[in-house]
Amino acid sequence: PTRGGVASSLNEIAKASQTGIVLNERAVPVPDAVRAACELLGLDPLYVANEGKLLAIVPESVAEEILATMHNHPAGQGATIIGQVTDQHPGMVVAKTGIGATRVVDMQIGEQLPRIC
């Protein structure tokens, strides 16, 4: 995920595959400093650019095995499962929030932050 963050990447995948994606917001790793900056600036961290990250969609039957393999590599230490693909709500991303509610995670319109590089 790069410009538009995890939310935009997941929306592109859901739309292209015509599947639904259920995202567990609490499972998305967001460093404390990034979370604090987003709160201060009124930004949603799901839409913040995060270059150099991998978003992998794999069969559920091998997800834990792949995750364990990723953890064996220094760059994969923080790898985690953040959601699942579903037949419900094709083409959409729905997030389960930290308080147990659900919300639609739309494709970002415009940019939260100006590009500086």
Tab-separated table of C-alpha atoms in Angstrom, residues 33-110:
chain	number	residue	atom	x	y	z
A	33	ALA	CA	3.688	8.034	16.767
A	34	VAL	CA	1.662	7.710	13.561
A	35	ARG	CA	-1.577	7.204	15.488
A	36	ALA	CA	-0.841	10.298	17.615
A	37	ALA	CA	-0.025	12.429	14.561
A	38	CYS	CA	-3.204	11.270	12.819
A	39	GLU	CA	-5.301	12.131	15.866
A	40	LEU	CA	-3.658	15.553	16.101
A	41	LEU	CA	-4.209	16.287	12.401
A	42	GLY	CA	-7.646	14.670	12.124
A	43	LEU	CA	-6.476	11.991	9.679
A	44	ASP	CA	-7.611	8.388	9.362
A	45	PRO	CA	-4.485	6.190	9.505
A	46	LEU	CA	-6.096	3.713	7.098
A	47	TYR	CA	-5.711	6.324	4.338
A	48	VAL	CA	-2.180	7.508	5.154
A	49	ALA	CA	0.565	6.499	2.709
A	50	ASN	CA	2.735	3.647	3.938
A	51	GLU	CA	5.405	2.879	1.387
A	52	GLY	CA	7.441	-0.293	1.751
A	53	LYS	CA	4.645	-2.451	3.160
A	54	LEU	CA	3.151	-5.677	1.803
A	55	LEU	CA	-0.541	-6.449	1.644
A	56	ALA	CA	-0.964	-10.159	0.872
A	57	ILE	CA	-4.235	-11.945	0.245
A	58	VAL	CA	-3.848	-15.690	0.679
A	59	PRO	CA	-6.198	-18.659	1.127
A	60	GLU	CA	-7.430	-18.859	4.712
A	61	SER	CA	-6.307	-22.489	4.896
A	62	VAL	CA	-2.626	-21.474	4.659
A	63	ALA	CA	-2.737	-18.008	6.238
A	64	GLU	CA	-1.209	-19.016	9.584
A	65	GLU	CA	1.556	-20.999	7.868
A	66	ILE	CA	2.434	-18.065	5.609
A	67	LEU	CA	2.342	-15.694	8.577
A	68	ALA	CA	4.767	-17.925	10.500
A	69	THR	CA	7.105	-17.970	7.499
A	70	MET	CA	6.956	-14.174	7.258
A	71	HIS	CA	7.807	-13.878	10.954
A	72	ASN	CA	11.036	-15.796	10.269
A	73	HIS	CA	12.301	-12.903	8.125
A	74	PRO	CA	13.491	-9.646	9.756
A	75	ALA	CA	11.195	-7.565	7.531
A	76	GLY	CA	8.192	-9.709	8.444
A	77	GLN	CA	8.348	-9.460	12.224
A	78	GLY	CA	5.300	-7.179	12.365
A	79	ALA	CA	3.217	-9.173	9.883
A	80	THR	CA	-0.316	-9.860	11.038
A	81	ILE	CA	-3.714	-10.903	9.730
A	82	ILE	CA	-5.918	-7.819	9.444
A	83	GLY	CA	-9.068	-9.176	7.831
A	84	GLN	CA	-10.687	-11.631	5.504
A	85	VAL	CA	-12.236	-11.885	2.067
A	86	THR	CA	-15.958	-12.650	1.965
A	87	ASP	CA	-18.786	-13.180	-0.509
A	88	GLN	CA	-20.833	-10.551	1.334
A	89	HIS	CA	-20.935	-6.958	0.048
A	90	PRO	CA	-19.000	-7.592	-3.221
A	91	GLY	CA	-16.685	-4.759	-4.228
A	92	MET	CA	-16.722	-3.181	-0.770
A	93	VAL	CA	-14.530	-2.965	2.308
A	94	VAL	CA	-16.226	-3.040	5.702
A	95	ALA	CA	-14.314	-2.430	8.933
A	96	LYS	CA	-15.053	-3.843	12.343
A	97	THR	CA	-14.197	-1.005	14.711
A	98	GLY	CA	-12.602	-1.131	18.122
A	99	ILE	CA	-15.993	-0.631	19.777
A	100	GLY	CA	-17.685	-3.488	17.928
A	101	ALA	CA	-19.479	-1.437	15.296
A	102	THR	CA	-19.018	-1.776	11.550
A	103	ARG	CA	-18.416	0.939	9.007
A	104	VAL	CA	-17.919	1.100	5.263
A	105	VAL	CA	-14.358	1.988	4.300
A	106	ASP	CA	-14.842	3.962	1.087
A	107	MET	CA	-12.278	4.687	-1.569
A	108	GLN	CA	-10.539	7.933	-0.705
A	109	ILE	CA	-11.526	10.975	-2.715
A	110	GLY	CA	-8.747	13.541	-2.951
